[in-house]
Amino acid sequence: MGSLSLITYRIKKNPILTLLLPLIALCSIYFVVFRTDDSIIGIGSLPISGHKWAHEVENTWYFPYTSRFKMPRYSYKTQHNWLFNDRVEDIIPEGHIAHYDLNKLRSTSDAAVDKERVLILTPLQSFDQRYWNNILQLSYPRELIELGFIIPRTKTGEEALKQLEIAIKNVQSDKKNQRFAKVTILKQDSQSFDKLQEKERHALNVQKDRRAAMALARNELLFSTIGPHTSWVLWLDADIIETPITLIQDMTAHDKPVLAANVYQRYYDEDNKENAIRPYDFNNWQESDTGREIAAGMQPDEIIVEGYAEIATYRPLMAHYYNKNNPIGEEMMLDGVGGGCTLVKAEVHRDGAMFPSFPFYHLIETEGFAKMAKRLNYEVYGLPNYLVYHKEEFN
Amino acid sequence: MGSLSLITYRIKKNPILTLLLPLIALCSIYFVVFRTDDSIIGIGSLPISGHKWAHEVENTWYFPYTSRFKMPRYSYKTQHNWLFNDRVEDIIPEGHIAHYDLNKLRSTSDAAVDKERVLILTPLQSFDQRYWNNILQLSYPRELIELGFIIPRTKTGEEALKQLEIAIKNVQSDKKNQRFAKVTILKQDSQSFDKLQEKERHALNVQKDRRAAMALARNELLFSTIGPHTSWVLWLDADIIETPITLIQDMTAHDKPVLAANVYQRYYDEDNKENAIRPYDFNNWQESDTGREIAAGMQPDEIIVEGYAEIATYRPLMAHYYNKNNPIGEEMMLDGVGGGCTLVKAEVHRDGAMFPSFPFYHLIETEGFAKMAKRLNYEVYGLPNYLVYHKEEFN
């Protein structure tokens, strides 16, 4: 009598086994499949409200997003290889070998169709709900957007972090297809970049220290978040509270290595008693002969910071070139950029363009970055008629 | 009659169901659990020899390494927080929120005990089995080592890639605790860095182009592989075929931001009829007054490349300071480094130190990197008596 017959025999003798066997098998399924996943919202049996977040247990966060069940993929679309499936695993468990073909990674004018990944990077000194709402209204597919923040380890930084965490939780525990591909938050305090209040922040004599610290924060954020799959990096200031919803599509469509939007500010014009706009960011500029002469006469470690009467460079500033009657897509060559809303092809960073915290051709931070991009043979452009808005300043 | 009784009734009528039900349940287990994992060696039912590698199917590689079953963890050890479990998820599925506290990430003199992650980066122009064997004999825990390669898209590059793939397969499909934490391979062709043969490679007049291309390759590799968990980056030339097995422990023990080993070469001394060693890498040097004077008199875009009689800088070269009678751990301050075997704290890169492909203080590539690290207020050292060996050159 074989073991099969034995089982049949035992089942006949004891019919309760006929129910127990499938039940045991089903329980096995449950434990094997769901046991390791019980922190995943919506998969385990707990309601979200009763869920204990992973970071509450172990000081980290873990919000899976998947439109498919397990390991999502993304594709490097190629023009040539229409015959073969060129999909590449994106997230691969530790200890993998990942092959990335940087020549297949593209940053094109048709980014969304091409499924190009955009990394939005923001050094966050304070959290403004309007900044977040503006991010949420962007129409570029969120599954292609990664967010990265660096937050100073200060009291205001901690406050901003709390608000940011709440905002992110709301989105990343919402419908799966509404979640961002990835969110990375870095904390760093070595050189706090927010120690200065809004008013002092713009005094020329503190600009060098402040912007050097800001440059370090940008580099730490950039080096920690850019991946081999990143196609574009959008530097977006935490104070930018209003952009067109097609911001990413509009800017990638220009297909430029570095492209800055024009940062303006809404205010109430007391004289004319009406709402009005005024230029805000003066770091987007073209070099001038005067600027070159000033630089030539400087000591090696002196820097020029644009936008101050003390150093009159007579540089053409993009902020002043806005003309609502001209096409919104008009381009302007630039030599310096700000960090308000600037889109960079990932290859520019990958080739080495970073934010110098030391004087680089008498420039630092984002202005030094533009110079470095130029040294790497990339062109730098701005969109004088494409406006994004910085929040008001309280005096 | 309830549905439970109905099942019991049917089972009694048709005893074949008593076997089918458990079988169906077991098949479900199989499909749910193993279906997505069938490329994982050792988990599916296929023997390794019959396994079809993922990259053969879809142009990518996927070799999971896990000492635990699913998601391995690593810890940021802290000095302060002995009370709480500070473990952080390392690999997190797409769409996560990752919190990284850069201030808890450390690069210390006790790296292995502290479980600090080391990223070994190698621009690979040709594959030498002795390079790979030397990597394999390193005694630093492999679960803390990540490897990164960038390979030019040329004929010799393709050849090197094939050999590297075979070598990696052997290790990453071997015992789980013998695997490297992660291996990343990048292919890039934009500016091939291997177009020059060994002999021409050292001619002064082609150094600038060659080293500029090499700098771009290094930056692409660095930006694509450095993560928020990386503590150290070891730049190791593909031609380094012999180092002490405690290389990483020895070098991290010095706890320096940038630290270069002394690159020598074994050869057969025809005169004395014996095996001997000679200095090889002259890019590790201290600045000299003559060097400064030469730089001061140069046009902005001229560069000094060390090790050529045409430009006699009289810089003290670390290669000449080897003395076998002095302590092996002796340190020497440097102003320029080579890429032969140079250990860098990840924070130096994260603060922005990269490999300039353009003249930076009349220096490029690794020498320019050292200058940039100094501009970021990091110190640069070398170990004149700590030798590693470059392979022989065939003439």
Short mmCIF file of N, CA, C and O in Angstrom, two decimals, chain A residues 11 25 29 58-59 61-63 65 70 72-73 86-87 90-103 117 153 165 168 172 181-189 216 219-220 223-224 226 228 301 349-352 354 357 372 375-376, chain B residues 11 18 25 29 32 58-59 61-63 65 70 72-73 86-87 89-103 117 153 165 168 181-189 219-220 223-224 226 228 301 349-352 354 357 372 375-376:
data_model
loop_
_atom_site.label_atom_id
_atom_site.label_comp_id
_atom_site.label_asym_id
_atom_site.label_seq_id
_atom_site.Cartn_x
_atom_site.Cartn_y
_atom_site.Cartn_z
N ILE A 11 -7.87 9.51 5.39
CA ILE A 11 -8.91 10.52 5.21
C ILE A 11 -10.29 9.91 5.33
O ILE A 11 -11.21 10.50 5.91
N ALA A 25 -2.81 24.14 4.33
CA ALA A 25 -2.12 24.64 3.14
C ALA A 25 -2.39 26.14 2.97
O ALA A 25 -1.48 26.93 2.70
N ILE A 29 0.16 29.46 2.94
CA ILE A 29 0.21 30.55 1.97
C ILE A 29 0.22 31.88 2.70
O ILE A 29 1.05 32.75 2.47
N GLU A 58 11.46 51.54 14.11
CA GLU A 58 12.90 51.40 13.95
C GLU A 58 13.60 52.61 13.33
O GLU A 58 14.62 52.49 12.67
N ASN A 59 13.02 53.77 13.56
CA ASN A 59 13.67 55.00 13.11
C ASN A 59 13.89 55.10 11.62
O ASN A 59 14.82 55.74 11.17
N TRP A 61 11.75 54.84 7.58
CA TRP A 61 10.46 54.82 6.91
C TRP A 61 10.48 53.85 5.77
O TRP A 61 11.48 53.65 5.13
N TYR A 62 9.31 53.36 5.49
CA TYR A 62 9.23 52.29 4.52
C TYR A 62 7.83 52.28 3.96
O TYR A 62 6.93 51.68 4.52
N PHE A 63 7.65 53.01 2.91
CA PHE A 63 6.34 53.11 2.29
C PHE A 63 6.38 52.52 0.89
O PHE A 63 6.75 53.21 -0.04
N TYR A 65 5.50 51.58 -2.69
CA TYR A 65 4.57 51.95 -3.73
C TYR A 65 4.71 50.92 -4.82
O TYR A 65 5.80 50.62 -5.26
N LYS A 70 4.90 43.11 -6.99
CA LYS A 70 6.17 43.06 -6.27
C LYS A 70 7.17 44.08 -6.77
O LYS A 70 7.23 45.20 -6.34
N PRO A 72 8.58 46.57 -9.12
CA PRO A 72 8.23 47.34 -10.31
C PRO A 72 9.46 47.47 -11.21
O PRO A 72 10.58 47.36 -10.76
N ARG A 73 9.17 47.73 -12.41
CA ARG A 73 10.26 47.88 -13.36
C ARG A 73 10.14 49.24 -14.02
O ARG A 73 9.09 49.86 -13.98
N ASP A 86 13.64 45.54 -23.43
CA ASP A 86 14.82 46.14 -22.83
C ASP A 86 14.61 46.55 -21.39
O ASP A 86 15.31 47.40 -20.86
N ARG A 87 13.61 45.97 -20.75
CA ARG A 87 13.28 46.41 -19.40
C ARG A 87 14.39 46.05 -18.42
O ARG A 87 15.02 45.03 -18.52
N ASP A 90 14.45 47.75 -11.57
CA ASP A 90 14.83 49.00 -10.93
C ASP A 90 15.32 48.73 -9.52
O ASP A 90 16.50 48.82 -9.23
N ILE A 91 14.40 48.37 -8.66
CA ILE A 91 14.84 48.10 -7.31
C ILE A 91 15.21 46.64 -7.23
O ILE A 91 14.41 45.76 -7.55
N ILE A 92 16.37 46.39 -6.81
CA ILE A 92 16.91 45.05 -6.82
C ILE A 92 17.40 44.79 -5.40
O ILE A 92 18.07 45.65 -4.82
N PRO A 93 17.07 43.67 -4.82
CA PRO A 93 17.47 43.46 -3.44
C PRO A 93 18.98 43.57 -3.28
O PRO A 93 19.72 43.42 -4.24
N GLU A 94 19.38 43.83 -2.09
CA GLU A 94 20.79 43.99 -1.78
C GLU A 94 21.59 42.82 -2.35
O GLU A 94 21.15 41.70 -2.34
N GLY A 95 22.76 43.13 -2.81
CA GLY A 95 23.63 42.06 -3.27
C GLY A 95 23.39 41.69 -4.70
O GLY A 95 23.75 40.63 -5.15
N HIS A 96 22.81 42.59 -5.43
CA HIS A 96 22.54 42.29 -6.80
C HIS A 96 23.71 42.74 -7.65
O HIS A 96 24.62 43.42 -7.18
N ILE A 97 23.66 42.38 -8.86
CA ILE A 97 24.51 43.02 -9.85
C ILE A 97 23.59 43.83 -10.73
O ILE A 97 22.65 43.30 -11.30
N ALA A 98 23.84 45.08 -10.82
CA ALA A 98 23.00 45.91 -11.67
C ALA A 98 23.82 46.39 -12.84
O ALA A 98 24.90 46.92 -12.67
N HIS A 99 23.31 46.19 -13.99
CA HIS A 99 23.92 46.62 -15.23
C HIS A 99 23.22 47.86 -15.69
O HIS A 99 22.02 47.82 -15.92
N TYR A 100 23.89 48.95 -15.82
CA TYR A 100 23.22 50.12 -16.36
C TYR A 100 23.95 50.59 -17.59
O TYR A 100 25.17 50.75 -17.56
N ASP A 101 23.21 50.79 -18.61
CA ASP A 101 23.82 51.27 -19.83
C ASP A 101 23.51 52.75 -19.94
O ASP A 101 22.43 53.15 -20.31
N LEU A 102 24.51 53.57 -19.56
CA LEU A 102 24.24 55.00 -19.52
C LEU A 102 23.92 55.56 -20.90
O LEU A 102 23.29 56.60 -21.02
N ASN A 103 24.36 54.89 -21.94
CA ASN A 103 24.07 55.40 -23.27
C ASN A 103 22.63 55.17 -23.68
O ASN A 103 22.14 55.79 -24.60
N ARG A 117 12.91 59.49 -15.74
CA ARG A 117 12.80 59.74 -14.31
C ARG A 117 13.27 61.14 -13.95
O ARG A 117 14.37 61.54 -14.34
N ARG A 153 19.70 70.16 10.95
CA ARG A 153 19.38 69.66 12.28
C ARG A 153 19.30 70.84 13.25
O ARG A 153 20.17 71.05 14.09
N GLU A 165 6.84 65.27 6.96
CA GLU A 165 6.49 63.86 7.16
C GLU A 165 4.99 63.64 7.07
O GLU A 165 4.53 62.68 6.44
N ILE A 168 3.94 63.92 3.44
CA ILE A 168 4.35 62.77 2.63
C ILE A 168 3.51 61.55 2.95
O ILE A 168 3.09 60.81 2.07
N GLN A 172 1.80 59.15 0.26
CA GLN A 172 2.37 57.82 0.02
C GLN A 172 1.51 56.70 0.60
O GLN A 172 1.78 55.53 0.34
N ALA A 181 7.53 57.92 -6.84
CA ALA A 181 8.34 56.72 -7.00
C ALA A 181 9.24 56.51 -5.79
O ALA A 181 9.50 55.38 -5.39
N LYS A 182 9.68 57.58 -5.18
CA LYS A 182 10.64 57.45 -4.09
C LYS A 182 10.77 58.79 -3.40
O LYS A 182 10.72 59.83 -4.05
N VAL A 183 10.92 58.76 -2.10
CA VAL A 183 11.14 59.99 -1.35
C VAL A 183 12.33 59.77 -0.42
O VAL A 183 12.34 58.80 0.33
N THR A 184 13.32 60.61 -0.51
CA THR A 184 14.49 60.48 0.36
C THR A 184 14.63 61.74 1.18
O THR A 184 14.57 62.85 0.65
N ILE A 185 14.80 61.56 2.48
CA ILE A 185 14.97 62.71 3.37
C ILE A 185 16.31 62.57 4.06
O ILE A 185 16.59 61.56 4.70
N LEU A 186 17.15 63.56 3.93
CA LEU A 186 18.44 63.55 4.61
C LEU A 186 18.42 64.60 5.71
O LEU A 186 17.88 65.68 5.53
N LYS A 187 19.05 64.24 6.83
CA LYS A 187 19.27 65.25 7.87
C LYS A 187 20.76 65.49 7.96
O LYS A 187 21.55 64.56 7.91
N GLN A 188 21.15 66.71 8.10
CA GLN A 188 22.58 67.01 8.17
C GLN A 188 22.75 68.29 8.96
O GLN A 188 22.02 69.24 8.75
N ASP A 189 23.70 68.31 9.84
CA ASP A 189 23.87 69.56 10.58
C ASP A 189 25.23 70.19 10.49
O ASP A 189 25.42 71.29 10.93
N LEU A 216 27.16 73.07 0.06
CA LEU A 216 27.46 71.76 0.66
C LEU A 216 26.19 70.95 0.79
O LEU A 216 26.17 69.75 0.48
N ASN A 219 25.16 69.59 -2.54
CA ASN A 219 26.01 68.48 -2.98
C ASN A 219 25.68 67.19 -2.24
O ASN A 219 25.60 66.12 -2.83
N GLU A 220 25.49 67.31 -0.93
CA GLU A 220 25.17 66.11 -0.15
C GLU A 220 23.86 65.50 -0.64
O GLU A 220 23.73 64.28 -0.78
N PHE A 223 24.53 63.98 -4.35
CA PHE A 223 25.32 62.75 -4.39
C PHE A 223 24.56 61.59 -3.76
O PHE A 223 24.79 60.43 -4.11
N SER A 224 23.68 61.89 -2.80
CA SER A 224 22.97 60.81 -2.11
C SER A 224 21.74 60.32 -2.84
O SER A 224 21.21 59.27 -2.53
N ILE A 226 21.00 60.94 -6.58
CA ILE A 226 21.05 60.69 -8.02
C ILE A 226 21.42 59.23 -8.25
O ILE A 226 22.29 58.69 -7.58
N PRO A 228 21.66 55.74 -11.21
CA PRO A 228 21.98 55.50 -12.62
C PRO A 228 20.75 55.59 -13.51
O PRO A 228 20.89 55.64 -14.72
N ASP A 301 40.35 84.52 -3.98
CA ASP A 301 39.25 83.97 -3.20
C ASP A 301 38.08 84.92 -3.00
O ASP A 301 37.18 84.66 -2.20
N HIS A 349 25.28 66.67 -14.17
CA HIS A 349 25.78 66.37 -12.83
C HIS A 349 26.73 65.17 -12.87
O HIS A 349 27.78 65.17 -12.24
N ARG A 350 26.34 64.14 -13.62
CA ARG A 350 27.15 62.93 -13.65
C ARG A 350 28.54 63.16 -14.21
O ARG A 350 29.49 62.48 -13.84
N ASP A 351 28.64 64.15 -15.10
CA ASP A 351 29.97 64.47 -15.62
C ASP A 351 30.79 65.25 -14.61
O ASP A 351 31.97 65.50 -14.82
N GLY A 352 30.16 65.66 -13.51
CA GLY A 352 30.92 66.28 -12.44
C GLY A 352 30.45 67.65 -12.00
O GLY A 352 30.99 68.21 -11.06
N MET A 354 28.94 70.21 -9.97
CA MET A 354 28.37 70.27 -8.62
C MET A 354 28.32 71.72 -8.20
O MET A 354 28.52 72.62 -9.00
N SER A 357 31.50 75.19 -3.09
CA SER A 357 31.34 75.97 -1.86
C SER A 357 32.51 76.91 -1.68
O SER A 357 32.57 77.68 -0.75
N MET A 372 30.60 75.77 -13.92
CA MET A 372 31.19 74.45 -14.03
C MET A 372 30.54 73.66 -15.18
O MET A 372 31.22 72.97 -15.92
N ARG A 375 32.15 74.76 -18.20
CA ARG A 375 33.49 74.19 -18.33
C ARG A 375 33.41 72.75 -18.83
O ARG A 375 34.35 72.23 -19.39
N LEU A 376 32.28 72.10 -18.55
CA LEU A 376 32.08 70.73 -19.03
C LEU A 376 31.41 70.72 -20.41
O LEU A 376 30.90 69.70 -20.86
N ILE B 11 -16.94 15.59 -0.78
CA ILE B 11 -15.70 14.86 -0.64
C ILE B 11 -15.98 13.38 -0.40
O ILE B 11 -15.31 12.51 -0.96
N THR B 18 -10.36 14.64 -2.11
CA THR B 18 -9.58 14.67 -0.87
C THR B 18 -8.11 14.85 -1.19
O THR B 18 -7.34 15.36 -0.38
N ALA B 25 -4.07 23.66 -3.28
CA ALA B 25 -3.55 24.64 -2.32
C ALA B 25 -2.04 24.73 -2.41
O ALA B 25 -1.45 25.82 -2.42
N ILE B 29 0.54 27.90 -3.39
CA ILE B 29 1.73 28.35 -2.68
C ILE B 29 2.87 28.51 -3.65
O ILE B 29 3.54 29.53 -3.72
N VAL B 32 2.34 31.52 -6.09
CA VAL B 32 2.35 32.85 -5.48
C VAL B 32 3.75 33.19 -4.98
O VAL B 32 4.24 34.29 -5.17
N GLU B 58 16.84 39.65 -20.42
CA GLU B 58 16.37 41.02 -20.55
C GLU B 58 17.47 42.07 -20.39
O GLU B 58 17.23 43.16 -19.94
N ASN B 59 18.69 41.70 -20.75
CA ASN B 59 19.76 42.70 -20.77
C ASN B 59 20.08 43.30 -19.42
O ASN B 59 20.54 44.43 -19.35
N TRP B 61 21.14 42.30 -15.08
CA TRP B 61 21.56 41.27 -14.15
C TRP B 61 20.86 41.42 -12.84
O TRP B 61 20.56 42.52 -12.41
N TYR B 62 20.71 40.30 -12.20
CA TYR B 62 19.92 40.30 -11.00
C TYR B 62 20.36 39.12 -10.16
O TYR B 62 19.89 38.02 -10.32
N PHE B 63 21.30 39.33 -9.29
CA PHE B 63 21.85 38.27 -8.46
C PHE B 63 21.56 38.60 -7.01
O PHE B 63 22.33 39.31 -6.38
N TYR B 65 21.71 38.63 -3.23
CA TYR B 65 22.51 38.08 -2.16
C TYR B 65 21.75 38.34 -0.88
O TYR B 65 21.31 39.45 -0.63
N LYS B 70 14.89 37.82 3.35
CA LYS B 70 14.36 38.83 2.44
C LYS B 70 15.20 40.10 2.40
O LYS B 70 16.14 40.22 1.67
N PRO B 72 17.77 42.44 3.71
CA PRO B 72 18.85 42.57 4.68
C PRO B 72 18.90 44.00 5.19
O PRO B 72 18.40 44.93 4.57
N ARG B 73 19.48 44.12 6.33
CA ARG B 73 19.56 45.43 6.94
C ARG B 73 21.02 45.73 7.22
O ARG B 73 21.86 44.87 7.28
N ASP B 86 18.74 51.13 16.20
CA ASP B 86 18.88 52.19 15.21
C ASP B 86 18.99 51.66 13.79
O ASP B 86 19.49 52.35 12.91
N ARG B 87 18.57 50.45 13.58
CA ARG B 87 18.76 49.84 12.27
C ARG B 87 17.91 50.52 11.21
O ARG B 87 16.81 50.96 11.45
N GLU B 89 16.48 50.30 7.20
CA GLU B 89 16.31 49.47 6.01
C GLU B 89 17.30 49.91 4.97
O GLU B 89 17.46 51.10 4.72
N ASP B 90 17.93 48.97 4.33
CA ASP B 90 18.87 49.37 3.30
C ASP B 90 18.18 49.39 1.94
O ASP B 90 17.90 50.42 1.39
N ILE B 91 17.87 48.23 1.45
CA ILE B 91 17.20 48.20 0.17
C ILE B 91 15.71 48.21 0.44
O ILE B 91 15.17 47.39 1.15
N ILE B 92 15.09 49.17 -0.15
CA ILE B 92 13.69 49.41 0.13
C ILE B 92 13.00 49.43 -1.21
O ILE B 92 13.47 50.08 -2.13
N PRO B 93 11.91 48.72 -1.34
CA PRO B 93 11.26 48.67 -2.65
C PRO B 93 10.93 50.06 -3.15
O PRO B 93 10.81 51.01 -2.37
N GLU B 94 10.78 50.12 -4.42
CA GLU B 94 10.48 51.39 -5.06
C GLU B 94 9.33 52.09 -4.36
O GLU B 94 8.38 51.47 -3.91
N GLY B 95 9.41 53.39 -4.25
CA GLY B 95 8.28 54.14 -3.73
C GLY B 95 8.33 54.26 -2.23
O GLY B 95 7.34 54.53 -1.58
N HIS B 96 9.48 54.07 -1.68
CA HIS B 96 9.60 54.16 -0.25
C HIS B 96 9.91 55.60 0.13
O HIS B 96 10.19 56.44 -0.72
N ILE B 97 9.88 55.82 1.41
CA ILE B 97 10.50 57.02 1.93
C ILE B 97 11.69 56.56 2.72
O ILE B 97 11.56 55.74 3.63
N ALA B 98 12.83 57.04 2.38
CA ALA B 98 14.02 56.64 3.11
C ALA B 98 14.52 57.84 3.89
O ALA B 98 14.67 58.93 3.35
N HIS B 99 14.73 57.64 5.16
CA HIS B 99 15.26 58.65 6.05
C HIS B 99 16.71 58.35 6.26
O HIS B 99 17.03 57.29 6.77
N TYR B 100 17.59 59.22 5.94
CA TYR B 100 18.99 58.96 6.24
C TYR B 100 19.52 60.10 7.09
O TYR B 100 19.35 61.26 6.75
N ASP B 101 20.15 59.73 8.15
CA ASP B 101 20.72 60.74 9.01
C ASP B 101 22.22 60.76 8.76
O ASP B 101 22.96 59.92 9.26
N LEU B 102 22.65 61.72 7.95
CA LEU B 102 24.05 61.72 7.55
C LEU B 102 24.98 61.92 8.73
O LEU B 102 26.14 61.55 8.69
N ASN B 103 24.47 62.51 9.81
CA ASN B 103 25.33 62.72 10.96
C ASN B 103 25.59 61.43 11.72
O ASN B 103 26.50 61.35 12.50
N ARG B 117 30.27 50.85 5.32
CA ARG B 117 30.22 50.39 3.95
C ARG B 117 31.33 50.99 3.12
O ARG B 117 31.52 52.19 3.12
N ARG B 153 32.51 51.48 -24.09
CA ARG B 153 31.82 50.70 -25.11
C ARG B 153 32.72 50.58 -26.34
O ARG B 153 32.51 51.20 -27.37
N GLU B 165 32.11 39.66 -16.08
CA GLU B 165 30.83 39.01 -15.79
C GLU B 165 31.03 37.58 -15.30
O GLU B 165 30.39 37.14 -14.34
N ILE B 168 32.37 37.69 -11.75
CA ILE B 168 31.36 38.10 -10.77
C ILE B 168 30.34 36.99 -10.55
O ILE B 168 29.95 36.71 -9.42
N ALA B 181 28.15 42.91 -1.27
CA ALA B 181 26.85 43.51 -0.97
C ALA B 181 26.14 43.95 -2.25
O ALA B 181 24.93 43.84 -2.36
N LYS B 182 26.91 44.41 -3.21
CA LYS B 182 26.29 44.96 -4.41
C LYS B 182 27.36 45.12 -5.48
O LYS B 182 28.49 45.48 -5.17
N VAL B 183 26.99 44.89 -6.70
CA VAL B 183 27.92 45.11 -7.81
C VAL B 183 27.19 45.92 -8.87
O VAL B 183 26.11 45.53 -9.30
N THR B 184 27.76 47.03 -9.26
CA THR B 184 27.14 47.85 -10.29
C THR B 184 28.10 47.99 -11.46
O THR B 184 29.28 48.29 -11.26
N ILE B 185 27.59 47.74 -12.64
CA ILE B 185 28.43 47.86 -13.84
C ILE B 185 27.80 48.90 -14.76
O ILE B 185 26.63 48.78 -15.12
N LEU B 186 28.55 49.90 -15.10
CA LEU B 186 28.05 50.92 -16.02
C LEU B 186 28.79 50.79 -17.35
O LEU B 186 29.99 50.53 -17.37
N LYS B 187 28.04 50.98 -18.42
CA LYS B 187 28.70 51.07 -19.71
C LYS B 187 28.53 52.49 -20.21
O LYS B 187 27.46 53.08 -20.08
N GLN B 188 29.56 53.03 -20.79
CA GLN B 188 29.46 54.40 -21.28
C GLN B 188 30.42 54.55 -22.43
O GLN B 188 31.54 54.08 -22.37
N ASP B 189 29.97 55.23 -23.47
CA ASP B 189 30.93 55.37 -24.56
C ASP B 189 31.23 56.78 -24.97
O ASP B 189 32.15 57.01 -25.73
N ASN B 219 33.65 60.42 -12.65
CA ASN B 219 32.48 61.13 -12.11
C ASN B 219 31.19 60.37 -12.36
O ASN B 219 30.33 60.28 -11.48
N GLU B 220 31.05 59.84 -13.57
CA GLU B 220 29.83 59.09 -13.88
C GLU B 220 29.69 57.89 -12.94
O GLU B 220 28.61 57.59 -12.44
N PHE B 223 28.95 59.31 -9.20
CA PHE B 223 27.59 59.84 -8.99
C PHE B 223 26.55 58.72 -9.07
O PHE B 223 25.49 58.83 -8.46
N SER B 224 26.83 57.68 -9.85
CA SER B 224 25.83 56.62 -10.03
C SER B 224 25.85 55.58 -8.94
O SER B 224 24.92 54.80 -8.80
N ILE B 226 27.49 56.06 -5.45
CA ILE B 226 27.57 56.49 -4.05
C ILE B 226 26.15 56.62 -3.50
O ILE B 226 25.26 57.15 -4.16
N PRO B 228 23.48 57.06 0.20
CA PRO B 228 23.49 57.72 1.51
C PRO B 228 24.10 56.82 2.60
O PRO B 228 24.40 57.30 3.68
N ASP B 301 44.13 77.83 -19.08
CA ASP B 301 43.71 76.47 -19.40
C ASP B 301 44.86 75.49 -19.59
O ASP B 301 44.67 74.37 -20.06
N HIS B 349 33.50 63.35 -1.00
CA HIS B 349 32.79 63.38 -2.28
C HIS B 349 31.43 64.06 -2.12
O HIS B 349 31.02 64.86 -2.95
N ARG B 350 30.75 63.71 -1.03
CA ARG B 350 29.40 64.25 -0.85
C ARG B 350 29.40 65.77 -0.71
O ARG B 350 28.43 66.43 -1.06
N ASP B 351 30.50 66.30 -0.19
CA ASP B 351 30.59 67.76 -0.10
C ASP B 351 30.88 68.38 -1.46
O ASP B 351 30.87 69.60 -1.59
N GLY B 352 31.17 67.55 -2.44
CA GLY B 352 31.31 68.07 -3.80
C GLY B 352 32.62 67.75 -4.49
O GLY B 352 32.78 68.09 -5.66
N MET B 354 34.94 66.22 -6.77
CA MET B 354 34.84 65.31 -7.91
C MET B 354 36.13 65.41 -8.71
O MET B 354 37.10 66.03 -8.28
N SER B 357 37.40 67.54 -15.20
CA SER B 357 37.89 67.17 -16.52
C SER B 357 38.45 68.40 -17.22
O SER B 357 38.95 68.32 -18.32
N MET B 372 40.67 69.95 -5.08
CA MET B 372 39.30 70.28 -4.73
C MET B 372 38.98 69.86 -3.30
O MET B 372 38.31 70.59 -2.56
N ARG B 375 40.29 72.47 -1.17
CA ARG B 375 39.45 73.65 -1.19
C ARG B 375 38.21 73.44 -0.30
O ARG B 375 37.61 74.39 0.18
N LEU B 376 37.83 72.19 -0.11
CA LEU B 376 36.71 71.88 0.78
C LEU B 376 37.19 71.65 2.21
O LEU B 376 36.46 71.11 3.05
#
